[in-house]
Amino acid sequence: MVVCGVSIILTAILAIQVSRRRAAVGRVELRTLLFVYVLSLALQIVTNGSVLRQGSTPIVILTAIHAAIVAAFFWFLIFNGVVVEDGTMSSLIPFFGIAFLIFVGTLYISLDTGFGFSNAFISDPPSDLKNIALFVLTSIWPGAAIIFFYILMAYVITVVLRERKPLTYLSLAFLAIAGAQVVRMLASKPLCNASDGKVDGSFITTLLETVSVVLLVVTWNSITEETWGDDGYY
């Protein structure tokens, strides 16, 4: 989980840099996105590592929390594409409110799946390990959110701001995070088998996700003001 540790440090540095751009619109929202990403990386270290026994109650709970945080992360991502007022109540209420609903919903479904509180999310048969609700929240929703965010930001950059260079950064970020989702869903097991277990999907996924986060911050830097006297706009 070395890549997770490096990613945590790098993301923390990015969050500090974002905080220093006091005139930039969307600063609070982007900083929150980075914090949530750091939190997801920390939980990934615990759930994917050998810190806790696999199949134990703590690992089931932490895995459910991790899934819920990841689902909420993609709402934060979308909102960073539409935010127009930095840190105001009109921005923060839907920003955190909808994220909270997504978090709670995903957490409940994950815990219900793991502990069987009800029969609503039990795989039939159990050996198939199929859960449509969790699949939607952890696979379909992230993919849809990424596409929607890219469309929103591409519109802002090309139509509203009439810029071209930031679109290059954004497109690279899109390709990196989309690639991470593809690796997670389709290529994780083949990569692990091909490398005799030396490289797994989580390593490449985390690497690509961190690259996309860095490029997202670079994109944001290129279209926002650093100080009140700059001519940038977001």
Coordinates of C-alpha atoms in Angstrom, one line a residue:
M1 CA 0.0 0.0 0.0
V2 CA 3.0 2.3 -0.6
V3 CA 1.2 4.0 -3.4
C4 CA -1.7 4.9 -1.0
G5 CA 0.7 6.4 1.5
V6 CA 2.5 8.5 -1.2
S7 CA -0.9 9.5 -2.6
I8 CA -2.1 10.7 0.8
I9 CA 1.0 12.9 1.3
L10 CA 0.7 14.3 -2.3
T11 CA -3.0 15.0 -1.9
A12 CA -2.4 16.7 1.5
I13 CA 0.2 19.0 -0.2
L14 CA -2.4 19.8 -2.9
A15 CA -5.0 20.6 -0.3
I16 CA -2.6 23.1 1.3
Q17 CA -1.9 24.7 -2.1
V18 CA -5.6 25.0 -2.8
S19 CA -6.2 26.7 0.6
R20 CA -3.6 29.3 -0.3
R21 CA -5.6 30.5 -3.4
R22 CA -7.9 32.7 -1.3
A23 CA -9.5 34.4 -4.3
A24 CA -10.3 31.2 -6.1
V25 CA -14.0 30.3 -6.5
G26 CA -14.6 26.7 -5.5
R27 CA -11.7 26.5 -3.0
V28 CA -13.7 25.1 -0.1
E29 CA -15.5 22.5 -2.3
L30 CA -12.2 21.3 -4.0
R31 CA -10.4 21.2 -0.6
T32 CA -13.3 19.0 0.7
L33 CA -13.0 16.7 -2.3
L34 CA -9.3 16.3 -1.6
F35 CA -9.9 15.6 2.1
V36 CA -12.5 12.9 1.2
Y37 CA -10.0 11.3 -1.2
V38 CA -7.4 11.2 1.5
L39 CA -9.9 9.5 3.8
S40 CA -10.8 6.9 1.2
L41 CA -7.1 6.2 0.7
A42 CA -6.6 5.7 4.5
L43 CA -9.5 3.3 4.6
Q44 CA -8.2 1.5 1.5
I45 CA -4.9 0.8 3.4
V46 CA -6.9 -0.8 6.3
T47 CA -9.4 -2.8 4.2
N48 CA -7.0 -4.1 1.5
G49 CA -4.0 -4.6 3.8
S50 CA -3.3 -7.1 6.5
V51 CA -4.2 -4.8 9.4
L52 CA -7.5 -6.6 10.1
R53 CA -8.5 -10.2 9.6
Q54 CA -10.5 -10.6 6.3
G55 CA -14.1 -11.5 6.9
S56 CA -14.1 -10.1 10.5
T57 CA -16.8 -7.7 11.7
P58 CA -14.5 -4.7 11.8
I59 CA -13.4 -5.3 8.2
V60 CA -17.0 -5.6 7.0
I61 CA -17.9 -2.3 8.8
L62 CA -14.8 -0.4 7.5
T63 CA -15.4 -1.8 3.9
A64 CA -19.0 -0.5 4.1
I65 CA -17.8 2.9 5.2
H66 CA -15.2 3.0 2.5
A67 CA -17.8 2.2 -0.2
A68 CA -20.0 5.0 1.2
I69 CA -17.2 7.5 1.2
V70 CA -16.3 6.6 -2.4
A71 CA -19.9 7.0 -3.5
A72 CA -20.1 10.4 -1.8
F73 CA -16.8 11.4 -3.4
F74 CA -18.3 11.3 -6.8
W75 CA -21.1 13.7 -5.8
F76 CA -18.4 16.1 -4.5
L77 CA -16.7 15.7 -7.9
I78 CA -19.9 16.6 -9.8
F79 CA -20.5 19.6 -7.6
N80 CA -17.0 20.9 -8.2
G81 CA -18.1 21.3 -11.8
V82 CA -21.1 23.4 -11.1
V83 CA -20.1 25.5 -8.0
V84 CA -20.6 29.2 -8.5
E85 CA -20.2 30.5 -5.0
D86 CA -17.3 29.6 -2.8
G87 CA -18.2 28.4 0.7
T88 CA -21.6 30.1 0.9
M89 CA -24.7 28.4 2.4
S90 CA -26.4 28.2 -1.0
S91 CA -23.4 26.1 -2.1
L92 CA -22.6 24.1 1.0
I93 CA -26.1 22.9 1.9
P94 CA -26.6 20.9 -1.3
F95 CA -22.9 20.1 -1.4
F96 CA -22.9 18.3 2.0
G97 CA -26.6 17.5 2.2
I98 CA -26.8 15.3 -0.9
A99 CA -23.4 13.8 -0.1
F100 CA -24.7 12.8 3.3
L101 CA -27.8 11.1 1.8
I102 CA -25.6 9.2 -0.7
F103 CA -23.2 8.2 2.1
V104 CA -26.0 7.0 4.4
G105 CA -27.8 5.1 1.7
T106 CA -24.6 3.4 0.5
L107 CA -23.5 2.6 4.0
Y108 CA -26.8 1.0 4.9
I109 CA -26.9 -1.1 1.8
S110 CA -23.3 -2.2 2.3
L111 CA -23.9 -3.1 6.0
D112 CA -27.2 -4.9 5.2
T113 CA -25.4 -6.9 2.5
G114 CA -22.6 -7.8 4.9
F115 CA -24.6 -8.6 8.0
G116 CA -28.0 -9.5 6.5
F117 CA -30.2 -7.1 8.5
S118 CA -33.0 -7.8 6.0
N119 CA -33.6 -9.9 2.9
A120 CA -33.6 -6.9 0.6
F121 CA -30.0 -7.1 -0.5
I122 CA -29.2 -10.8 -0.2
S123 CA -27.7 -12.4 -3.3
D124 CA -29.8 -15.2 -4.7
P125 CA -28.1 -17.7 -4.6
P126 CA -25.6 -16.3 -2.0
S127 CA -22.7 -18.0 -3.8
D128 CA -23.2 -15.6 -6.8
L129 CA -22.3 -12.6 -4.6
K130 CA -24.5 -10.3 -6.7
N131 CA -26.0 -7.1 -5.4
I132 CA -27.5 -4.8 -8.0
A133 CA -27.9 -1.8 -5.6
L134 CA -24.2 -1.9 -4.6
F135 CA -23.2 -2.4 -8.2
V136 CA -25.0 0.7 -9.2
L137 CA -23.6 2.8 -6.4
T138 CA -20.0 1.6 -6.6
S139 CA -19.7 1.0 -10.4
I140 CA -22.4 2.7 -12.5
W141 CA -22.7 5.8 -10.4
P142 CA -18.9 6.7 -10.4
G143 CA -18.8 6.2 -14.2
A144 CA -21.8 8.4 -14.8
A145 CA -20.5 11.0 -12.4
I146 CA -17.1 11.1 -14.2
I147 CA -18.8 11.6 -17.6
F148 CA -21.2 14.3 -16.3
F149 CA -18.4 16.2 -14.6
Y150 CA -16.3 16.1 -17.7
I151 CA -19.1 17.5 -19.8
L152 CA -19.9 20.3 -17.3
M153 CA -16.3 21.3 -17.0
A154 CA -15.6 21.1 -20.7
Y155 CA -18.6 23.4 -21.3
V156 CA -17.3 25.9 -18.7
I157 CA -13.8 25.9 -20.1
T158 CA -14.6 26.1 -23.8
V159 CA -17.9 28.0 -23.9
V160 CA -17.9 30.2 -20.8
L161 CA -14.2 30.9 -20.4
R162 CA -13.2 30.3 -24.0
E163 CA -10.0 28.6 -23.0
R164 CA -8.2 25.6 -24.6
K165 CA -5.2 24.7 -22.5
P166 CA -7.2 23.8 -19.3
L167 CA -9.3 21.5 -21.4
T168 CA -6.1 19.4 -22.1
Y169 CA -5.5 19.0 -18.4
L170 CA -9.2 18.2 -17.8
S171 CA -9.2 15.6 -20.6
L172 CA -6.1 13.9 -19.2
A173 CA -7.7 13.8 -15.8
F174 CA -10.8 12.3 -17.3
L175 CA -8.8 9.6 -19.1
A176 CA -6.9 8.8 -15.9
I177 CA -9.9 8.4 -13.7
A178 CA -11.9 6.6 -16.4
G179 CA -9.0 4.2 -16.8
A180 CA -8.9 3.6 -13.1
Q181 CA -12.6 2.5 -13.2
V182 CA -11.9 0.2 -16.1
V183 CA -9.0 -1.4 -14.3
R184 CA -11.1 -1.8 -11.1
M185 CA -14.0 -3.5 -13.0
L186 CA -12.3 -5.5 -15.7
A187 CA -8.6 -5.8 -15.5
S188 CA -7.8 -6.3 -11.8
K189 CA -7.8 -10.1 -11.8
P190 CA -6.0 -10.5 -15.2
L191 CA -3.3 -8.2 -14.1
C192 CA -2.8 -10.0 -10.9
N193 CA -2.6 -13.4 -12.6
A194 CA -0.3 -12.1 -15.3
S195 CA 2.2 -10.7 -12.8
D196 CA 2.0 -13.7 -10.4
G197 CA 0.4 -11.6 -7.8
K198 CA 3.1 -8.9 -7.9
V199 CA 0.8 -6.2 -9.3
D200 CA -2.9 -6.0 -8.6
G201 CA -5.7 -3.8 -9.8
S202 CA -5.7 -1.7 -6.6
F203 CA -2.2 -0.5 -7.2
I204 CA -2.8 0.7 -10.8
T205 CA -6.3 2.1 -9.8
T206 CA -4.9 4.2 -7.0
L207 CA -2.1 5.4 -9.2
L208 CA -4.4 6.5 -11.9
E209 CA -6.9 8.1 -9.5
T210 CA -4.1 10.1 -7.9
V211 CA -2.9 11.3 -11.3
S212 CA -6.4 12.4 -12.1
V213 CA -6.7 14.3 -8.8
V214 CA -3.4 16.1 -9.5
L215 CA -4.6 17.0 -13.0
L216 CA -7.9 18.2 -11.6
V217 CA -6.1 20.6 -9.3
V218 CA -3.9 21.7 -12.2
T219 CA -7.1 22.4 -14.2
W220 CA -8.6 24.3 -11.4
N221 CA -5.4 26.4 -10.9
S222 CA -5.4 27.3 -14.6
I223 CA -9.0 28.7 -14.5
T224 CA -9.1 30.5 -11.1
E225 CA -7.7 33.5 -9.5
E226 CA -4.8 33.2 -7.1
T227 CA -5.2 36.7 -5.7
W228 CA -8.0 39.2 -5.9
G229 CA -6.1 41.2 -8.5
D230 CA -5.8 38.4 -11.1
D231 CA -7.9 38.2 -14.2
G232 CA -8.8 34.5 -13.9
Y233 CA -12.3 33.3 -13.6
Y234 CA -13.9 30.1 -12.6

